[in-house]
Every structure is written in structure tokens, then in C-alpha cells.
Coordinates of C-alpha atoms in Angstrom, one line a residue:
X22 CA 81.2 127.0 165.5
X23 CA 79.2 125.3 162.7
X24 CA 78.7 122.2 164.8
X25 CA 77.5 124.4 167.7
X26 CA 75.0 126.0 165.4
X27 CA 73.7 122.6 164.3
X28 CA 73.4 121.5 167.9
X29 CA 71.3 124.6 168.7
X30 CA 69.0 123.9 165.6
X31 CA 68.5 120.3 166.8
X32 CA 67.7 121.4 170.3
X33 CA 65.1 124.0 169.1
X34 CA 63.6 121.4 166.7
X35 CA 63.2 118.8 169.5
X36 CA 61.6 121.4 171.7
X37 CA 59.3 122.4 168.9
X38 CA 58.3 118.8 168.1
X39 CA 57.2 118.2 171.7
X40 CA 54.8 121.1 171.5
X41 CA 53.0 119.9 168.2
X42 CA 49.9 118.5 170.0
X43 CA 49.5 121.8 171.9
X44 CA 50.1 124.5 169.3
X45 CA 48.7 122.8 166.1
X46 CA 45.2 121.8 165.2
X47 CA 46.7 119.8 162.3
X48 CA 50.2 119.0 161.0
X49 CA 51.5 116.9 158.1
X50 CA 55.2 116.3 157.2
X51 CA 56.2 115.3 153.7
X52 CA 59.7 114.3 152.9
X53 CA 60.7 115.4 149.3
X54 CA 62.9 113.4 146.9
X55 CA 64.3 116.8 145.5
X56 CA 64.2 120.3 147.0
X57 CA 61.3 122.5 146.0
X58 CA 61.7 126.2 145.5
X59 CA 57.9 127.0 145.3
X60 CA 54.6 125.7 146.6
X61 CA 51.1 127.0 145.9
X62 CA 47.6 125.9 146.8
X63 CA 45.3 125.1 143.9
X64 CA 41.5 124.7 143.7
X65 CA 39.4 122.5 146.0
X66 CA 38.4 119.3 144.3
X67 CA 36.2 117.6 146.7
X68 CA 34.6 118.3 150.0
X69 CA 34.1 115.6 152.6
X70 CA 32.9 115.2 156.1
X71 CA 36.4 115.3 157.8
X72 CA 38.6 116.5 155.1
X73 CA 38.7 118.3 151.7
X74 CA 40.8 117.3 148.7
X75 CA 42.7 120.1 147.1
X76 CA 45.3 120.7 144.4
X77 CA 48.8 121.5 145.5
X78 CA 51.5 122.7 143.1
X79 CA 55.2 122.4 143.9
X80 CA 58.5 122.1 142.0
X81 CA 61.3 119.6 142.0
X82 CA 64.9 120.9 141.7
X83 CA 67.0 118.0 140.6
X84 CA 70.7 117.5 140.2
X85 CA 70.5 116.9 136.5
X86 CA 70.4 113.1 136.7
X87 CA 66.6 113.3 136.0
X88 CA 64.7 116.3 134.6
X89 CA 63.3 119.2 136.6
X90 CA 59.6 119.0 137.1
X91 CA 56.4 120.9 138.0
X92 CA 54.4 118.6 140.2
X93 CA 50.7 118.6 140.6
X94 CA 49.6 116.8 143.7
X95 CA 46.3 116.1 145.5
X96 CA 46.3 116.9 149.1
X97 CA 43.8 115.8 151.7
X98 CA 43.3 118.7 154.1
X99 CA 41.9 117.6 157.4
X100 CA 39.2 119.9 158.7
X101 CA 39.6 121.9 161.9
X102 CA 39.3 120.1 165.2
X103 CA 39.2 116.6 163.6
X104 CA 42.8 115.4 163.9
X105 CA 43.8 113.7 167.2
X106 CA 46.7 115.2 169.1
X107 CA 48.4 111.8 169.2
X108 CA 48.1 111.5 165.4
X109 CA 49.6 114.8 164.5
X110 CA 52.6 114.4 166.9
X111 CA 53.6 111.0 165.4
X112 CA 55.4 111.4 162.1
X113 CA 58.6 110.1 160.5
X114 CA 60.8 112.9 159.1
X115 CA 62.1 110.6 156.4
X116 CA 58.6 109.4 155.2
X117 CA 56.2 110.8 152.7
X118 CA 52.8 111.9 154.1
X119 CA 49.8 109.9 153.1
X120 CA 47.9 113.2 152.8
X121 CA 50.0 114.2 149.7
X122 CA 49.7 112.2 146.6
X123 CA 51.3 113.0 143.3
X124 CA 48.7 113.5 140.5
X125 CA 50.6 114.6 137.5
X126 CA 54.2 115.6 136.5
X127 CA 55.1 118.2 133.9
X128 CA 58.7 117.9 132.7
X129 CA 59.9 121.5 133.0
X130 CA 62.5 123.2 130.8
X131 CA 64.9 124.2 133.6
X132 CA 64.3 124.3 137.4
X133 CA 61.0 125.9 138.6
X134 CA 62.0 128.9 140.7
X135 CA 58.5 130.3 141.1
X136 CA 54.8 129.1 140.6
X137 CA 51.8 131.5 140.5
X138 CA 48.1 130.4 139.7
X139 CA 45.7 132.5 137.6
X140 CA 42.7 133.6 139.8
X141 CA 40.3 133.8 136.8
X142 CA 41.0 130.2 135.8
X143 CA 42.3 127.8 138.4
X144 CA 43.6 125.3 135.8
X145 CA 46.3 127.8 134.7
X146 CA 49.7 128.4 136.3
X147 CA 52.7 130.4 135.4
X148 CA 56.3 129.5 136.1
X149 CA 59.7 131.1 136.2
X150 CA 62.9 129.4 135.4
X151 CA 66.5 130.5 134.6
X152 CA 65.5 132.2 131.3
X153 CA 64.0 135.5 130.1
X154 CA 60.6 133.9 129.4
X155 CA 57.5 133.3 131.6
X156 CA 55.9 129.9 130.9
X157 CA 52.1 129.4 131.0
X158 CA 50.7 125.9 131.6
X159 CA 47.2 124.5 131.3
X160 CA 47.4 121.9 134.2
X161 CA 44.6 119.8 133.1
X162 CA 45.4 119.7 129.3
X163 CA 49.1 118.9 129.9
X164 CA 49.9 115.2 129.6
X165 CA 51.4 113.3 132.6
X166 CA 55.1 112.7 132.0
X167 CA 57.6 110.4 133.6
X168 CA 60.7 112.2 134.8
X169 CA 63.5 109.8 133.6
X170 CA 66.8 110.7 132.1
X171 CA 66.6 111.8 128.6
X172 CA 62.8 112.5 128.6
X173 CA 61.5 115.2 126.3
X174 CA 60.5 118.4 128.0
X175 CA 56.8 119.3 128.3
X176 CA 55.7 122.1 126.0
X177 CA 54.2 125.1 127.6
X178 CA 50.8 126.4 126.3
X179 CA 52.0 129.9 126.1
X180 CA 55.3 131.8 126.3
X181 CA 55.6 135.4 127.5
X182 CA 58.6 137.2 126.0
X183 CA 60.0 140.6 126.6
X184 CA 62.8 140.3 129.2
X185 CA 66.4 140.8 127.9
X186 CA 68.0 138.7 130.6
X187 CA 66.9 136.0 132.9
X188 CA 63.8 136.5 135.0
X189 CA 64.1 134.0 137.8
X190 CA 61.9 134.9 140.8
X191 CA 59.7 138.0 140.5
X192 CA 56.3 136.8 139.2
X193 CA 52.7 137.8 140.0
X194 CA 49.1 137.3 138.6
X195 CA 46.5 140.0 138.6
X196 CA 43.5 139.2 140.9
X197 CA 40.8 140.6 138.5
X198 CA 42.2 140.3 134.9
X199 CA 44.5 137.8 133.1
X200 CA 47.5 140.0 133.5
X201 CA 51.0 138.7 134.4
X202 CA 53.8 140.7 135.9
X203 CA 57.5 139.8 136.0
X204 CA 60.9 141.2 137.0
X205 CA 64.4 140.1 136.1
X206 CA 68.1 140.6 135.9
X207 CA 67.6 143.2 133.1
X208 CA 66.4 145.6 135.9
X209 CA 63.0 145.8 134.3
X210 CA 59.4 145.0 135.2
X211 CA 57.3 143.5 132.4
X212 CA 53.5 143.5 132.1
X213 CA 51.5 141.2 129.7
X214 CA 47.9 140.5 129.1
X215 CA 47.0 137.0 128.0
X216 CA 43.4 137.8 127.7
X217 CA 43.2 136.7 124.0
X218 CA 44.4 133.3 125.1
X219 CA 42.1 132.6 128.0
X220 CA 38.9 130.8 127.7
X221 CA 35.9 132.9 128.4
X222 CA 34.5 130.3 130.7
X223 CA 36.5 128.5 133.4
X224 CA 34.0 125.7 133.3
X225 CA 34.8 124.4 129.8
X226 CA 36.0 120.8 129.7
X227 CA 39.8 120.6 129.8
X228 CA 41.3 120.6 126.3
X229 CA 44.4 121.8 124.5
X230 CA 42.4 124.8 123.4
X231 CA 41.1 125.9 126.8
X232 CA 43.5 128.8 127.0
X233 CA 45.0 129.0 123.6
X234 CA 42.9 130.1 120.6
X235 CA 43.8 128.9 117.2
X236 CA 45.4 132.0 115.9
X237 CA 48.9 133.6 115.6
X238 CA 50.1 135.5 118.6
X239 CA 50.9 139.2 118.6
X240 CA 54.4 138.5 119.7
X241 CA 55.7 136.0 117.1
X242 CA 57.2 132.9 118.2
X243 CA 60.8 134.2 118.8
X244 CA 62.4 131.0 117.7
X245 CA 60.2 128.8 120.0
X246 CA 58.5 125.8 118.7
X247 CA 55.5 126.4 116.4
X248 CA 53.2 124.6 118.8
X249 CA 53.9 127.1 121.6
X250 CA 52.4 130.5 121.0
X251 CA 54.3 133.4 122.4
X252 CA 53.0 136.9 123.2
X253 CA 54.9 140.1 123.7
X254 CA 54.5 142.6 126.6
X255 CA 52.1 145.4 127.1
X256 CA 54.7 147.5 128.8
X257 CA 58.3 147.4 130.0
X258 CA 59.0 149.5 133.2
X259 CA 62.4 150.9 133.9
X260 CA 63.5 152.3 137.2
X261 CA 65.4 149.8 139.2
X262 CA 69.3 149.9 139.2
X263 CA 69.7 146.1 139.9
X264 CA 67.9 142.8 139.6
X265 CA 64.2 142.9 140.3
X266 CA 63.5 140.2 143.0
X267 CA 59.7 140.4 143.4
X268 CA 56.7 142.1 142.1
X269 CA 53.0 142.4 143.1
X270 CA 49.8 143.8 141.8
X271 CA 47.6 146.2 143.7
X272 CA 44.7 144.0 144.7
X273 CA 42.0 146.4 143.3
X274 CA 43.8 147.5 140.1
X275 CA 45.0 146.0 136.8
X276 CA 47.3 148.9 136.1
X277 CA 49.0 149.6 139.6
X278 CA 51.7 147.4 140.9
X279 CA 54.9 147.4 143.0
X280 CA 58.4 145.9 142.8
X281 CA 61.5 145.4 144.9
X282 CA 65.1 144.6 144.0
X283 CA 68.7 144.2 144.9
X284 CA 69.1 148.0 144.7
X285 CA 67.3 148.2 148.1
X286 CA 64.4 150.0 146.5
X287 CA 60.6 149.7 146.7
X288 CA 59.0 151.1 143.5
X289 CA 55.2 151.8 142.9
X290 CA 54.1 151.9 139.2
X291 CA 51.0 152.9 137.3
X292 CA 50.7 151.8 133.7
X293 CA 48.1 154.5 133.1
X294 CA 50.6 157.2 133.4
X295 CA 53.7 155.6 131.6
X296 CA 56.6 153.3 132.3
X297 CA 58.5 155.4 134.8
X298 CA 58.2 155.0 138.6
X299 CA 55.3 156.8 140.3
X300 CA 57.0 156.4 143.7
X301 CA 60.5 155.2 144.3
X302 CA 61.5 154.6 147.9
X303 CA 65.3 154.6 148.1
X304 CA 66.8 152.5 150.8
X305 CA 63.5 150.8 151.8
X306 CA 65.9 148.4 153.7
X307 CA 69.6 148.4 154.4
X308 CA 70.3 145.5 152.1
X309 CA 68.8 143.7 149.1
X310 CA 65.0 143.2 149.0
X311 CA 63.8 139.7 148.4
X312 CA 60.0 139.9 148.6
X313 CA 57.0 142.1 148.6
X314 CA 53.2 141.8 149.2
X315 CA 50.3 144.1 148.9
X316 CA 47.5 143.8 151.5
X317 CA 44.3 142.5 149.9
X318 CA 42.1 143.7 152.8
X319 CA 43.6 147.2 153.4
X320 CA 45.3 148.4 150.3
X321 CA 47.2 151.1 152.1
X322 CA 49.8 148.7 153.4
X323 CA 52.7 147.0 151.6
X324 CA 55.1 144.5 153.1
X325 CA 58.8 144.1 152.1
X326 CA 61.3 141.5 153.2
X327 CA 65.0 141.8 153.1
X328 CA 68.5 140.4 153.4
X329 CA 68.8 142.6 156.5
X330 CA 66.7 140.0 158.4
X331 CA 63.6 142.4 158.8
X332 CA 60.2 142.9 157.4
X333 CA 59.0 146.5 156.8
X334 CA 55.4 147.7 156.5
X335 CA 54.8 150.8 154.4
X336 CA 51.7 152.9 154.1
X337 CA 51.3 154.0 150.5
X338 CA 49.4 157.1 151.6
X339 CA 52.7 158.4 153.2
X340 CA 54.9 157.8 150.2
X341 CA 55.5 160.7 147.8
X342 CA 56.8 161.0 144.2
X343 CA 60.0 162.4 145.6
X344 CA 60.8 159.0 147.1
X345 CA 60.2 160.2 150.6
X346 CA 58.7 157.6 153.0
X347 CA 59.7 155.4 155.9
X348 CA 58.0 152.2 157.2
X349 CA 55.2 152.6 159.6
X350 CA 56.7 149.6 161.4
X351 CA 59.8 147.3 161.3
X352 CA 59.3 143.7 162.3
X353 CA 62.5 142.2 163.6
X354 CA 62.5 138.6 164.7
X355 CA 64.4 136.7 162.1
X356 CA 68.1 135.9 162.4
X357 CA 68.7 135.6 158.7
X358 CA 67.5 136.9 155.3
X359 CA 63.7 137.1 154.8
X360 CA 62.8 135.2 151.6
X361 CA 59.0 135.4 151.5
X362 CA 56.2 137.5 152.9
X363 CA 52.4 137.1 152.5
X364 CA 49.4 138.7 154.1
X365 CA 46.8 136.3 155.5
X366 CA 43.6 135.9 153.4
X367 CA 41.6 135.7 156.6
X368 CA 42.6 138.7 158.7
X369 CA 43.7 142.1 157.5
X370 CA 46.4 142.7 160.2
X371 CA 48.0 139.2 160.0
X372 CA 50.9 138.1 157.8
X373 CA 53.7 135.5 157.5
X374 CA 57.4 135.7 156.8
X375 CA 59.8 132.9 156.0
X376 CA 63.5 133.2 156.3
X377 CA 66.9 131.5 155.9
X378 CA 67.0 130.9 159.7
X379 CA 64.5 128.1 159.2
X380 CA 61.6 129.9 160.8
X381 CA 58.2 130.9 159.5
X382 CA 56.9 133.7 161.7
X383 CA 53.2 134.8 161.9
X384 CA 52.7 138.5 162.9
X385 CA 49.8 140.7 163.8
X386 CA 50.5 144.4 163.4
X387 CA 47.6 145.1 165.8
X388 CA 49.7 143.5 168.5
X389 CA 52.9 145.6 168.0
X390 CA 52.1 147.5 171.3
X391 CA 52.3 144.2 173.3
X392 CA 55.3 143.5 175.4
X393 CA 57.9 141.1 174.0
X394 CA 61.2 140.8 172.4
X395 CA 59.7 140.9 168.9
X396 CA 56.5 143.1 169.0
X397 CA 53.7 141.8 166.7
X398 CA 55.0 138.2 166.6
X399 CA 52.4 135.8 167.9
X400 CA 53.3 132.4 166.4
X401 CA 56.6 130.7 165.2
X402 CA 56.6 127.7 163.1
X403 CA 59.9 125.9 163.7
X404 CA 59.4 122.6 162.0
X405 CA 61.9 123.2 159.2
X406 CA 65.5 122.5 159.8
X407 CA 67.1 124.8 157.2
X408 CA 66.0 127.8 155.1
X409 CA 62.2 128.2 154.4
X410 CA 62.2 129.1 150.7
X411 CA 58.4 129.5 150.2
X412 CA 55.0 129.3 151.8
X413 CA 51.4 129.9 150.9
X414 CA 48.3 130.6 153.0
X415 CA 45.3 128.5 152.0
X416 CA 42.5 130.8 151.0
X417 CA 40.0 127.9 151.0
X418 CA 40.9 126.7 154.5
X419 CA 41.5 129.5 157.0
X420 CA 44.8 129.5 158.9
X421 CA 46.2 126.6 157.0
X422 CA 49.7 127.0 155.5
X423 CA 51.9 125.0 153.2
X424 CA 55.7 125.6 153.5
X425 CA 58.8 124.2 151.8
X426 CA 62.4 124.1 153.0
X427 CA 65.7 123.2 151.4
X428 CA 67.1 120.9 154.1
X429 CA 68.5 117.9 152.4
X430 CA 71.4 117.7 154.7
X431 CA 69.2 117.1 157.7
X432 CA 65.9 115.6 156.4
X433 CA 67.3 112.5 154.7
X434 CA 66.0 113.7 151.4
X435 CA 65.9 116.6 149.1
X436 CA 63.7 118.9 151.2
X437 CA 60.6 119.1 153.4
X438 CA 57.1 120.1 152.7
X439 CA 54.8 120.7 155.6
X440 CA 51.2 121.5 155.9
X441 CA 50.0 122.9 159.1
X442 CA 47.2 124.8 160.9
X443 CA 47.8 126.4 164.3
X444 CA 45.4 125.9 167.1
X445 CA 42.5 128.4 167.0
X446 CA 43.1 129.0 170.7
X447 CA 46.1 131.0 169.6
X448 CA 44.6 133.5 167.2
X449 CA 40.9 133.8 168.3
X450 CA 39.8 136.8 170.5
X451 CA 41.0 136.4 174.1
X452 CA 37.5 136.5 175.6
X453 CA 36.2 133.7 173.3
X454 CA 39.1 131.6 174.3
X455 CA 38.7 132.2 178.0
X456 CA 35.0 131.6 177.8
X457 CA 35.6 128.2 176.1
X458 CA 38.3 127.1 178.5
X459 CA 36.1 128.0 181.5
X460 CA 34.1 124.9 180.6
X461 CA 37.1 122.7 181.3
X462 CA 38.2 124.6 184.5
X463 CA 36.6 122.1 186.9
X464 CA 38.1 119.2 185.1
X465 CA 41.6 120.7 185.2
X466 CA 41.3 121.4 188.9
X467 CA 40.1 117.9 189.6
X468 CA 43.0 116.3 187.6
X469 CA 45.6 118.5 189.4
X470 CA 44.2 117.8 192.8
X471 CA 44.5 114.0 192.4
X472 CA 47.4 112.4 194.4

């Protein structure tokens, strides 16, 4: 049965690969030495005529023979309608893309499970590992390290303490203030402010003091090295009955946020009214919840992804303090657990979902009335040959996505990183597309009429 499943995956991948020139405007495949559990876009560094250079953050999960690392790469993002069809369809699965070049390596204390960037200062990222702490890094100030056996770990610029057990995946940054949110195995959601340690100006020259001020922290050092400041939490929020798997801020509020966990609950919180749940939706899914995202365009809508293979969309206006509330729609198109969901930064009704079935689906809830086996599904990225563990929309380059998969058994390496942009003929308004294609109608008819 296992061999049959592999044959089916191979057949689907072969079919997908033949369609690359048709369904993608640009595609880049990058074979990884080690699997990556997280990937995030950073700031744009340079804008060119045909491509932009942009930071890309990813992790390397090693087998212990060399240290785990946080990798900062420079990525050349080809602009829309520049790449030739022949170019994007020709790639070697076992090769590393020339568009992705490693810029700096940080030797991380433990594997990097999650990476999040700080919106107020694009030099700052937070990471989760298998520990109770959240680690804060000044990317530009950190020295470049070589990941060799026995190498000394890089020292984080700030350590956020407050969890009593490991906090491995649930991590979020506030869009408007330097607040950090985390969830862990201690069933708690923890909120920090790192305001006192953030430079007032994001244009200051990179230096060791660009986010850390020369004063003792409010939280003590909790046994950490004297050179790494630590800060305690603003609040610890209790309400989950099992591990908290993901957290997210309300896009317009520093005090409102939500969380999901292995207790199948979606909880809404408001730090202004205390540390107890404001709304607790019991059985938001029929299994563990892995991920959550809050719509930045229409803050009524919250997405959740679960081990029950589905994505649910909730309307916060219909949720009550008694925990009553059902999803306004269920998106069912995956055949395995959903690991990551994220709203598109470009269109309020569009979002992506990645799952253990190796697929990254793009949905539009405005299309749920359309006929089809999976209402709302309008694009499926099938380039990964095993579970897609993370992806991130590029806010600086509309409709461009980076995704990573743990497919070392099929890719000839540790995993696969792919950067792709679907053809705009797929998502643009139908009347626009038809009007554009009308210009080619006579050419198509002429070609098909030839003997």
C-alpha cells in the first residue's frame, strides 16, 4: 500500500511539472541540505529592472552532526511577466537555485521551529525552539558563524521568559507595537512587550545596541548569560486544556489576540479585561488545531486549520462569551492534517493552506458558491513531494509565495524550498482575462488551422 501511495504521488508530481509553464508566472526550486521547519520573507534590499533582491529567513534542522542554524539568505525575486516559460520549467530537483544565496548563518541553540519578523523593525526576528523561552535576534548585528561540529552557539540579543514548559510552535508579532505572543505545552498564552529594548528608529546603523539598551531588564537573567538580557511577561493567559499550537494578534489591536490548541478549542482574548478567555469555542474542529490566522483586511474573519484535514472560517461577530459559534464555512480539500494557514496580503477573500498531503491550496471564499468538488479552491501548488510544513505570502511582491517541505526521502536532500508566483490569468477578474486573450484569438485560430 505504501508503494502504491508513492506511485500516486510520483504520477501527480509528473503531471504538475508538465503544467509549470502554463500555471506559473515564475517558479524556483531550491534543494536544502537540511529540512527547514519555517520560512519567512524579510525586507526588500534592492529594486532592479527585472528582479528585486529580498531577505529570506529559514531554518536548518540537522541530525546533530553539525549545529542547528537560523539562515539569512538573499533572494532574487523575478518580476511578473519577465521569466520565460522554458526557463521556469527547466530545473533540477537535486540542485540549489541560483536565485537563493546564503548571506549569514546564526548558530541556534536548538532546532528552529518557528520564525517571526518584527513589523516595526525589519532587522529583528523571534524564534521558537524546544525550550520555554522565545529568542530575539538582531539579524544585522549578529556575527556570521560557520556551522561546524563543536561550534559555539550564537547568543540571542534578548530572551523572553515566562513559560513553565516548552513553547515550540505558537509565536506571533503584533503589527503595530513591539509585542510578542507565544503559546506552549504549559497550556498558557504569554504576552511580552519588548518596547524598552527596541530602537526608536529603524534607520539607525546596525549595531549591538540597535535593539538592546544598556540597562538591566525587568525580568532578571534567569540563569542566562549576563550578555543576553531577559524580560518577563506582561501577562499569562490560562484557558486551554492542552498544548497551545498557534497564536495570532488581531491586526488592529495590541491587546486582542486568539489561540488554538490540541484541546480542539479556538479562544479569543482581550488583555484589557484580564487573563481569562473572552470567547472559548469548544470543538472548533473534530481534532487538534494546528494553526490560526486573523484576516488583516476584514477583521471579522479568523481561519483555523486542523488535524481533521479541514480549514474553518469563523466570524467573530457570531461568537459569544458562552462559547457558542460555528464556522461560516468549512474548506475541505486536503487529505491530511493542515499545518499552516495564512490570509493573502493582497486580497481580503483569499488565503492559503498547507498540509501533510504535500499540497498548498489557494482558496477564495467569494468563490464558495462555484461548482466543484472543493468549493472555494482555485489553485493547487503540487510541487512538494511530502508534507508542506510552512509557507509565507510575500507582502512586497503580490501573489508570490515561499514554501518549504520535509521531503528528504524523495528530493535527494534534506528538504525543498520553492518560490512561486501563479499566472495572473488565474486570479484576475474574468472579464479582464478574456479581454486580454481576445488579442490572441486570431493567432490561435491561425495556428490550429495549419495542416
